[in-house]
Amino acid sequence: MKKQIIIFDTTLRDGEQSPGCQLNTVEKIEVAKALDELGVDVIEAGFPISSPGDLHSVQEITKAVTRPTIAALSRAIKADIDAAVESLQFAKNKRIHTFISSSDIHIIHQFKSTREKIMEQGIEAIKYAKQFAQDVEFSAMDAGRTENEFLAKFIEAAIKAGATTVNIPDTTGYCLPEEFGAKIKYLFDHVKGIENVIVSVHCHNDLGLATANTISSVMNGVQQIEVTVNGVGERAGNTSLEEAVMILKTRGEDLQTTTNINTQKIYPTSRLVSRLMRMPVQANKAIVGRNAFAHSSGIHQNGILKNRFTYEIMNPEDVGINQSSLSLTARSGRAALQFHLERLGYKVSKEELDEIYKRFLEVADKKKDVNDNDLRMLMGEKTQPSGIKLVSAEIIAGTAKKPRATVSLKIGDKHRKSSSYGNGPVDAAFRAVNKVVQRDVILDEFLIQAMSGGSDDMGKVHIQITYKGNTYHGFGADTDIIVASVRAYIDALNKIV
Ligand code: KIV
Ligand code: ZN
């Protein structure tokens, strides 16, 4: 029988610690509900002693979400535990998660203490927490850099004191997968009573090894893994939920593992977290990145069209993505071109395809992505009037005046002009465009980057929008970032056919 791995999600605690990712209570509840639907077993909802607002959020989450266990974090300090207890008072299934460092580097330099004193403090905290909750998790912070013999002694004492889950964090993301797996095995071999508790890991991604270390520890017997959606978290982040879960599923026969996760909810949850935390997901991010299921080279596209498993090890539908995309670029082959032409209703002979393919390559050399309108043009059809062009944009912004934008657009052969106010110059400009285009689009992602650096640099904007359930991307570049934004927005709108 496959082993059920407990998914402990800390997006709302470790994830929310990332700079710029702070959420308000309403947003946290929205994420917690999505995690519930996703099927996570434990939600770490916050660190209540950190602020009254955080304590309140944990409390509200326990009222809104009752199936998963809700965990609240506390240092090994009575006041912290009291705050955690208060935050969990309405929880149906609650867990107090208390932690203290175990590595010499932390004990000596941060705590200016000794192993004995720190161990005593950790054990006292577990005993204190036990008075308020049956379910107590203990984390030995920086266990990754802790000497194994001392770690085993500490964990054994934690179990004796009443910890029901013992967590082994690689707090600094320092360990190598084999080394971390061996540490877990050492604990299973040397800690008395370990068979009676849940052993957990919590890995950080400083060297890009968080997922590898997590899987290595699963291979060495842990029952719980701590993860975050999109891998958000302190510094380079935590093990990403989507990666770990899809490894346990895709390689489930080899690892003999399973989880409670409804994997089809992975992509929508990733989008939600990215949007609310204002943290874009890198395009080539495993599982949930924009390109994770996009095939662009001719050889790959050819294989996918014959049998998708030639280049896809997972069904995009299994993670909630409607279908893999075959983007048309200068590297696409005839098979992909034919696929898209047929999708648009064109049947072409082999000779016609050869002919169109030559013209397609000329267009693709000039354009990054060839869209359906371009294909229609290649096939001799008039393009739709949707070809929207930016003629000019005038923006008023700053501290003295309400932001206002006037855009002049050319749609087909018609000129249109419109103005709007907004809560910022980009918002004003998009509203002005919307007045003309009148499409009910949702802006999912908005990312501005400098091309190379310097205040005189070109700004590059990437935008993701949703229209009638389909996702479209747009890019724009200009020395004026508002103009670059409008160009990106129009580029995305032009992809809606
Ligand atoms: O990284 C870490 O060690 C932590 C603990 C609080 C579990 O986040
Ligand atoms: Zn952490």
Coordinates of C-alpha atoms and ligand atoms in Angstrom, one line a residue:
M1 CA 0.0 0.0 0.0
K2 CA 1.2 3.5 -0.8
K3 CA 2.2 5.7 2.1
Q4 CA 0.1 8.8 2.7
I5 CA 2.4 11.8 3.1
I6 CA 0.9 14.6 5.2
I7 CA 1.0 17.9 3.5
F8 CA 1.7 20.8 5.9
D9 CA 1.3 24.1 4.1
T10 CA 3.1 27.1 5.5
T11 CA 2.3 29.7 2.8
L12 CA 0.4 31.8 5.3
R13 CA 3.3 31.8 7.8
D14 CA 6.8 31.2 6.2
G15 CA 5.5 32.3 2.8
E16 CA 4.0 35.4 4.2
Q17 CA 7.3 36.3 5.8
S18 CA 8.8 37.1 2.3
P19 CA 9.2 40.8 1.7
G20 CA 6.3 42.3 -0.2
C21 CA 4.1 39.2 0.3
Q22 CA 2.0 40.4 3.3
L23 CA -1.7 39.6 3.1
N24 CA -4.6 41.2 5.0
T25 CA -7.0 39.0 7.0
V26 CA -9.6 38.8 4.1
E27 CA -6.9 37.7 1.7
K28 CA -5.5 35.1 4.2
I29 CA -9.0 33.6 4.6
E30 CA -9.3 33.4 0.8
V31 CA -5.9 31.5 0.6
A32 CA -6.9 29.3 3.5
K33 CA -10.1 28.3 1.8
A34 CA -8.2 27.5 -1.4
L35 CA -5.7 25.4 0.6
D36 CA -8.7 23.6 2.1
E37 CA -10.1 22.8 -1.3
L38 CA -6.7 21.8 -2.5
G39 CA -6.7 19.2 0.2
V40 CA -3.8 20.1 2.4
D41 CA -3.8 18.3 5.8
V42 CA -2.4 21.1 7.9
I43 CA -2.4 24.8 7.4
E44 CA 0.1 26.9 9.4
A45 CA -1.9 30.0 9.6
G46 CA 0.5 32.4 11.3
F47 CA 2.9 33.4 14.1
P48 CA 0.4 35.0 16.5
I49 CA 2.9 36.6 18.9
S50 CA 4.3 38.6 16.0
S51 CA 1.4 41.1 15.9
P52 CA -2.2 41.4 17.1
G53 CA -3.3 41.4 13.5
D54 CA -1.6 38.1 12.9
L55 CA -3.3 36.6 16.0
H56 CA -6.7 37.9 14.7
S57 CA -6.1 36.4 11.3
V58 CA -5.3 33.0 12.7
Q59 CA -8.5 33.2 14.7
E60 CA -10.6 34.2 11.7
I61 CA -9.0 31.4 9.6
T62 CA -10.0 28.8 12.3
K63 CA -13.6 30.0 12.0
A64 CA -13.7 30.0 8.2
V65 CA -11.8 26.7 7.6
T66 CA -12.6 23.7 9.8
R67 CA -11.5 20.5 7.9
P68 CA -7.7 20.8 8.0
T69 CA -5.7 21.1 11.2
I70 CA -4.7 24.7 11.9
A71 CA -1.3 25.3 13.3
A72 CA 0.0 28.4 15.0
L73 CA 3.8 29.0 15.4
S74 CA 5.5 30.0 18.7
R75 CA 9.0 30.3 19.9
A76 CA 9.8 28.2 22.9
I77 CA 8.6 31.0 25.1
K78 CA 5.5 31.0 27.3
A79 CA 4.1 34.3 26.0
D80 CA 4.4 33.0 22.4
I81 CA 2.6 29.8 23.3
D82 CA -0.2 31.8 25.1
A83 CA -0.7 33.9 21.9
A84 CA -0.9 30.7 19.9
V85 CA -3.4 29.2 22.3
E86 CA -5.5 32.4 22.1
S87 CA -5.4 32.3 18.3
L88 CA -6.5 28.7 18.2
Q89 CA -9.3 28.9 20.8
F90 CA -12.1 28.4 18.1
A91 CA -10.2 25.8 16.1
K92 CA -11.8 22.4 15.5
N93 CA -8.5 20.7 14.9
K94 CA -5.6 22.7 16.4
R95 CA -1.8 22.3 16.6
I96 CA 0.7 24.3 18.6
H97 CA 4.0 24.5 16.7
T98 CA 6.9 25.5 18.9
F99 CA 10.5 25.8 17.9
I100 CA 14.0 26.5 19.1
S101 CA 17.4 26.3 17.4
S102 CA 19.6 23.2 17.8
S103 CA 22.7 24.1 15.8
D104 CA 25.9 25.2 17.7
I105 CA 26.1 28.2 15.4
H106 CA 22.7 29.5 16.5
I107 CA 23.1 28.4 20.1
I108 CA 26.5 30.1 20.5
H109 CA 26.1 33.2 18.4
Q110 CA 22.4 34.0 18.4
F111 CA 21.3 32.7 21.8
K112 CA 24.7 33.1 23.5
S113 CA 23.7 30.0 25.4
T114 CA 24.6 26.3 25.8
R115 CA 23.2 23.1 24.3
E116 CA 21.9 22.0 27.7
K117 CA 20.0 25.3 28.4
I118 CA 18.5 25.4 25.0
M119 CA 17.4 21.8 25.2
E120 CA 15.8 22.5 28.6
Q121 CA 13.9 25.6 27.2
G122 CA 12.6 23.5 24.2
I123 CA 11.4 20.7 26.5
E124 CA 9.7 23.1 28.9
A125 CA 7.9 24.7 26.0
I126 CA 6.6 21.4 24.7
K127 CA 5.4 20.5 28.2
Y128 CA 3.7 23.9 28.6
A129 CA 2.0 23.7 25.2
K130 CA 0.8 20.2 26.0
Q131 CA -1.5 21.7 28.7
F132 CA -3.5 23.4 25.9
A133 CA -3.3 21.0 23.0
Q134 CA -2.9 17.3 22.4
D135 CA -1.3 18.0 19.0
V136 CA 2.1 19.7 19.5
E137 CA 4.8 20.0 16.9
F138 CA 8.4 20.7 17.8
S139 CA 10.9 22.0 15.4
A140 CA 14.7 21.9 16.0
M141 CA 15.6 25.0 14.0
D142 CA 18.7 24.7 11.8
A143 CA 18.6 20.9 12.3
G144 CA 20.3 20.7 8.9
R145 CA 23.5 22.1 10.4
T146 CA 23.1 20.4 13.8
E147 CA 25.4 17.6 14.8
N148 CA 23.4 14.3 14.4
E149 CA 24.2 12.9 17.9
F150 CA 22.9 16.0 19.7
L151 CA 19.9 16.3 17.4
A152 CA 18.9 12.7 18.1
K153 CA 19.2 13.4 21.9
F154 CA 17.1 16.6 21.5
I155 CA 14.4 14.9 19.4
E156 CA 14.2 12.0 21.8
A157 CA 13.7 14.3 24.7
A158 CA 11.0 16.3 22.7
I159 CA 9.1 13.1 22.1
K160 CA 9.3 12.1 25.8
A161 CA 8.0 15.6 26.7
G162 CA 4.9 15.0 24.5
A163 CA 5.6 16.3 21.0
T164 CA 3.4 14.4 18.5
T165 CA 5.2 15.7 15.4
V166 CA 8.9 16.3 15.3
N167 CA 10.1 18.6 12.5
I168 CA 13.6 18.6 11.1
P169 CA 14.2 21.9 9.3
D170 CA 17.0 22.7 6.9
T171 CA 16.5 26.3 7.9
T172 CA 19.3 27.7 5.8
G173 CA 18.9 25.4 2.8
Y174 CA 22.5 24.1 3.3
C175 CA 22.2 20.4 3.1
L176 CA 22.8 18.1 0.1
P177 CA 20.0 15.6 -0.7
E178 CA 22.0 12.5 0.3
E179 CA 23.3 14.1 3.4
F180 CA 19.8 15.3 4.5
G181 CA 18.3 11.9 3.8
A182 CA 21.1 10.3 5.8
K183 CA 20.3 12.6 8.7
I184 CA 16.7 11.5 8.7
K185 CA 17.8 7.8 8.6
Y186 CA 20.1 8.5 11.5
L187 CA 17.2 9.8 13.5
F188 CA 15.0 6.8 12.7
D189 CA 17.9 4.5 13.7
H190 CA 18.9 6.3 16.9
V191 CA 15.8 8.0 18.5
K192 CA 13.8 6.0 21.0
G193 CA 10.1 6.4 20.5
I194 CA 10.4 7.9 17.0
E195 CA 8.1 5.2 15.7
N196 CA 5.2 6.7 17.8
V197 CA 5.3 10.2 16.3
I198 CA 5.1 11.9 12.9
V199 CA 8.5 12.9 11.5
S200 CA 8.4 16.0 9.4
V201 CA 10.8 18.1 7.3
H202 CA 10.9 21.7 6.4
C203 CA 13.4 22.7 3.7
H204 CA 14.5 26.1 2.4
N205 CA 15.7 26.7 -1.1
D206 CA 18.9 28.8 -0.7
L207 CA 20.8 26.4 -3.0
G208 CA 17.8 25.4 -5.1
L209 CA 17.7 22.0 -3.2
A210 CA 14.6 22.3 -1.1
T211 CA 12.5 19.9 -3.2
A212 CA 15.4 17.5 -3.6
N213 CA 16.0 17.4 0.1
T214 CA 12.3 17.0 0.9
I215 CA 12.0 14.0 -1.5
S216 CA 15.2 12.5 -0.2
S217 CA 13.8 12.6 3.3
V218 CA 10.5 11.0 2.1
M219 CA 12.7 8.2 0.7
N220 CA 14.2 7.9 4.2
G221 CA 10.9 7.6 6.0
V222 CA 9.4 10.9 6.9
Q223 CA 5.6 11.1 7.0
Q224 CA 5.0 14.9 6.8
I225 CA 6.5 17.5 4.5
E226 CA 6.3 21.3 5.0
V227 CA 5.7 23.3 1.8
T228 CA 4.4 26.5 0.3
V229 CA 2.5 27.3 -2.8
N230 CA 4.8 28.6 -5.5
G231 CA 7.7 27.9 -3.1
V232 CA 7.3 31.4 -1.5
G233 CA 9.1 31.9 1.8
E234 CA 12.0 33.4 3.6
R235 CA 14.9 34.4 1.2
A236 CA 14.9 31.9 -1.7
G237 CA 11.7 30.3 -0.3
N238 CA 10.5 26.9 0.9
T239 CA 9.9 23.6 -0.8
S240 CA 7.2 24.3 -3.4
L241 CA 4.0 22.4 -2.8
E242 CA 3.3 21.8 -6.4
E243 CA 6.8 20.3 -7.1
A244 CA 6.8 18.0 -4.1
V245 CA 3.2 16.8 -4.6
M246 CA 3.6 16.2 -8.3
I247 CA 6.8 14.2 -7.7
L248 CA 5.0 12.1 -5.1
K249 CA 2.2 11.5 -7.7
T250 CA 4.2 11.2 -10.9
R251 CA 6.8 8.9 -9.3
G252 CA 4.3 7.4 -6.9
E253 CA 4.9 3.9 -8.0
D254 CA 8.6 4.2 -7.4
L255 CA 8.3 6.1 -4.1
Q256 CA 5.2 4.2 -3.0
T257 CA 3.6 7.5 -1.9
T258 CA 0.4 9.3 -2.2
T259 CA -1.2 12.5 -0.8
N260 CA -4.7 13.9 -0.2
I261 CA -4.1 16.8 -2.7
N262 CA -6.6 17.3 -5.4
T263 CA -3.9 18.1 -8.0
Q264 CA -6.4 19.8 -10.4
K265 CA -6.6 22.6 -7.9
I266 CA -2.8 23.2 -8.0
Y267 CA -2.8 25.8 -10.9
P268 CA -5.7 27.9 -9.7
T269 CA -4.3 28.0 -6.2
S270 CA -0.9 29.0 -7.6
R271 CA -2.5 31.8 -9.6
L272 CA -4.5 33.0 -6.5
V273 CA -1.4 33.1 -4.3
S274 CA 0.7 34.8 -7.0
R275 CA -2.0 37.4 -7.4
L276 CA -2.7 38.1 -3.8
M277 CA 1.0 38.1 -2.7
R278 CA 1.9 40.2 -5.8
M279 CA 4.7 37.7 -6.5
P280 CA 4.9 36.6 -10.1
V281 CA 5.7 33.0 -10.9
Q282 CA 8.8 32.7 -13.1
A283 CA 7.9 31.5 -16.6
N284 CA 9.9 28.3 -16.5
K285 CA 8.9 27.4 -12.9
A286 CA 8.2 23.6 -12.7
I287 CA 4.5 22.7 -12.8
V288 CA 2.9 26.1 -12.6
G289 CA 5.2 28.4 -14.8
R290 CA 3.7 29.8 -17.9
N291 CA 6.1 27.7 -20.0
A292 CA 5.8 24.5 -17.9
F293 CA 3.7 22.8 -20.6
A294 CA 4.5 25.0 -23.6
H295 CA 6.4 23.2 -26.4
S296 CA 8.2 25.5 -28.8
S297 CA 10.9 23.5 -30.7
G298 CA 9.8 21.8 -33.9
I299 CA 11.0 18.4 -32.8
H300 CA 9.2 18.5 -29.5
Q301 CA 6.0 19.9 -31.1
N302 CA 6.1 17.1 -33.7
G303 CA 6.5 14.5 -31.0
I304 CA 3.7 16.0 -28.8
L305 CA 1.3 16.0 -31.8
K306 CA 1.9 12.3 -32.3
N307 CA 1.8 11.3 -28.7
R308 CA 1.9 13.9 -25.9
F309 CA 3.9 11.6 -23.6
T310 CA 6.9 11.9 -25.9
Y311 CA 7.7 15.2 -24.2
E312 CA 5.2 15.4 -21.3
I313 CA 5.6 13.4 -18.1
M314 CA 2.4 14.8 -16.6
N315 CA -1.0 15.7 -18.0
P316 CA -1.4 19.5 -17.8
E317 CA -5.1 18.8 -16.9
D318 CA -3.9 16.9 -13.8
V319 CA -2.6 20.2 -12.3
G320 CA -5.5 22.2 -13.5
I321 CA -4.1 23.6 -16.7
N322 CA -6.5 23.2 -19.6
Q323 CA -4.1 21.9 -22.2
S324 CA -0.5 22.1 -23.1
S325 CA 0.2 24.9 -25.5
L326 CA 2.1 24.6 -28.8
S327 CA 3.4 28.1 -29.2
L328 CA 4.2 29.2 -32.8
T329 CA 7.7 30.7 -33.0
A330 CA 10.5 30.7 -35.5
R331 CA 11.5 27.3 -34.1
S332 CA 8.2 25.6 -34.7
G333 CA 8.0 22.9 -37.3
R334 CA 5.4 22.2 -40.0
A335 CA 3.5 19.8 -37.7
A336 CA 2.7 22.6 -35.2
L337 CA 1.8 25.0 -38.0
Q338 CA -0.6 22.4 -39.5
F339 CA -2.1 21.8 -36.1
H340 CA -2.9 25.4 -35.6
L341 CA -4.2 25.9 -39.2
E342 CA -6.6 22.9 -38.7
R343 CA -7.7 24.3 -35.4
L344 CA -8.7 27.5 -37.3
G345 CA -10.5 25.4 -39.9
Y346 CA -8.0 25.4 -42.7
K347 CA -7.2 22.1 -44.5
V348 CA -4.0 22.3 -46.4
S349 CA -2.2 19.8 -48.7
K350 CA 1.4 18.9 -48.1
E351 CA 2.5 21.2 -50.9
E352 CA 0.4 24.1 -49.6
L353 CA 1.8 23.5 -46.1
D354 CA 5.4 23.7 -47.5
E355 CA 4.6 27.0 -49.2
I356 CA 2.8 28.5 -46.2
Y357 CA 5.6 27.3 -43.9
K358 CA 8.2 29.4 -45.8
R359 CA 6.0 32.5 -45.3
F360 CA 5.3 31.6 -41.7
L361 CA 9.1 31.5 -41.0
E362 CA 9.5 35.0 -42.5
V363 CA 6.8 36.3 -40.1
A364 CA 8.1 34.4 -37.2
D365 CA 11.5 35.8 -37.6
K366 CA 10.1 39.2 -37.1
K367 CA 7.6 38.4 -34.4
K368 CA 8.2 36.6 -31.1
D369 CA 4.9 34.7 -31.2
V370 CA 2.7 34.2 -34.3
N371 CA -0.9 34.5 -33.4
D372 CA -4.1 33.4 -35.0
N373 CA -4.6 36.7 -36.8
D374 CA -1.1 36.3 -38.4
L375 CA -2.1 32.8 -39.5
R376 CA -5.3 34.1 -41.1
M377 CA -3.3 36.8 -42.8
L378 CA -0.9 34.1 -44.1
M379 CA -3.9 32.2 -45.4
G380 CA -4.9 35.3 -47.4
E381 CA -7.8 36.2 -45.1
K382 CA -8.3 39.8 -44.0
T383 CA -7.2 40.2 -40.4
Q384 CA -9.9 40.9 -37.9
P385 CA -10.5 44.4 -37.0
S386 CA -9.1 43.5 -33.6
G387 CA -5.6 44.6 -34.6
I388 CA -5.4 47.4 -32.0
K389 CA -2.5 49.8 -32.3
L390 CA -1.4 52.4 -29.8
V391 CA -1.1 55.8 -31.6
S392 CA -0.4 57.9 -28.6
A393 CA -0.7 58.1 -24.8
E394 CA -0.8 61.1 -22.6
I395 CA -0.6 60.6 -18.9
I396 CA -1.0 63.0 -16.0
A397 CA 0.4 61.7 -12.8
G398 CA 2.2 62.7 -9.6
T399 CA 1.3 63.9 -6.2
A400 CA -0.7 67.1 -7.1
K401 CA -3.3 65.7 -9.5
K402 CA -5.5 62.6 -9.8
P403 CA -3.9 60.3 -12.3
R404 CA -5.6 60.7 -15.8
A405 CA -4.8 59.1 -19.1
T406 CA -5.8 59.8 -22.7
V407 CA -5.1 57.1 -25.2
S408 CA -5.5 57.3 -29.0
L409 CA -5.9 53.9 -30.6
K410 CA -6.2 52.7 -34.2
I411 CA -8.4 49.7 -34.6
G412 CA -8.5 48.4 -38.1
D413 CA -8.7 51.6 -40.1
K414 CA -10.6 53.5 -37.4
H415 CA -9.1 56.0 -34.9
R416 CA -10.5 56.1 -31.4
K417 CA -9.6 58.3 -28.5
S418 CA -10.6 58.0 -24.8
S419 CA -9.7 59.3 -21.4
S420 CA -10.0 58.0 -17.9
Y421 CA -9.0 58.6 -14.3
G422 CA -7.5 55.8 -12.3
N423 CA -5.9 55.1 -8.9
G424 CA -2.5 55.3 -10.6
P425 CA -1.3 56.2 -14.1
V426 CA -1.3 52.5 -15.3
D427 CA -4.8 52.0 -14.0
A428 CA -6.0 55.2 -15.7
A429 CA -4.4 54.2 -19.0
F430 CA -5.9 50.6 -18.9
R431 CA -9.3 52.1 -18.1
A432 CA -9.0 54.4 -21.0
V433 CA -8.2 51.4 -23.3
N434 CA -11.0 49.4 -21.8
K435 CA -13.5 52.2 -22.7
V436 CA -12.6 51.7 -26.3
V437 CA -12.1 47.9 -26.5
Q438 CA -14.9 47.0 -24.1
R439 CA -13.8 43.5 -23.2
D440 CA -14.4 42.1 -19.8
V441 CA -10.8 41.0 -19.0
I442 CA -9.2 40.2 -15.7
L443 CA -5.7 41.4 -15.1
D444 CA -3.9 38.4 -13.4
E445 CA -0.3 39.5 -13.5
F446 CA 1.6 42.7 -14.1
L447 CA 5.4 42.7 -14.0
I448 CA 7.8 45.6 -14.8
Q449 CA 11.5 45.0 -15.2
A450 CA 14.3 47.2 -16.3
M451 CA 16.1 45.7 -19.4
S452 CA 19.6 46.2 -17.9
G453 CA 19.5 48.8 -15.2
G454 CA 19.8 52.5 -14.8
S455 CA 17.1 55.2 -14.7
D456 CA 17.3 55.8 -18.5
D457 CA 16.8 52.2 -19.2
M458 CA 13.9 50.6 -21.3
G459 CA 11.2 49.2 -19.1
K460 CA 9.9 45.8 -20.1
V461 CA 6.3 44.9 -19.0
H462 CA 4.8 41.4 -18.9
I463 CA 1.1 41.1 -18.5
Q464 CA -1.2 38.2 -18.0
I465 CA -5.0 38.6 -18.5
T466 CA -7.9 36.2 -18.5
Y467 CA -10.8 36.6 -20.9
K468 CA -13.7 34.1 -20.9
G469 CA -11.6 31.6 -19.0
N470 CA -8.6 31.7 -21.4
T471 CA -5.3 33.2 -20.5
Y472 CA -3.4 35.6 -22.7
H473 CA 0.0 37.2 -22.3
G474 CA 1.3 40.5 -23.6
F475 CA 4.7 42.1 -23.6
G476 CA 5.7 45.8 -24.1
A477 CA 8.8 47.8 -23.9
D478 CA 9.5 51.5 -23.8
T479 CA 11.6 54.0 -22.0
D480 CA 8.3 55.2 -20.5
I481 CA 7.0 52.5 -18.2
I482 CA 3.4 53.6 -18.6
V483 CA 3.6 53.4 -22.3
A484 CA 5.4 50.0 -22.0
S485 CA 2.4 48.9 -19.8
V486 CA -0.2 50.1 -22.3
R487 CA 1.7 48.3 -25.2
A488 CA 1.8 45.1 -23.1
Y489 CA -1.9 45.4 -22.4
I490 CA -2.8 46.0 -26.0
D491 CA -0.5 43.1 -27.1
A492 CA -2.4 40.8 -24.7
L493 CA -5.8 42.1 -26.0
N494 CA -4.7 41.5 -29.6
K495 CA -4.2 37.9 -28.8
I496 CA -7.9 37.5 -28.0
V497 CA -9.5 36.2 -31.2
Ligands
KIV1 O1 12.9 27.5 8.6 C1 12.7 27.2 9.8 O2 13.4 26.6 10.5 C2 11.3 27.5 10.3 C3 10.9 27.0 11.6 C4 10.2 28.0 12.4 C5 10.2 25.7 11.4 O3 10.6 28.2 9.6
ZN2 ZN 11.2 28.1 7.5

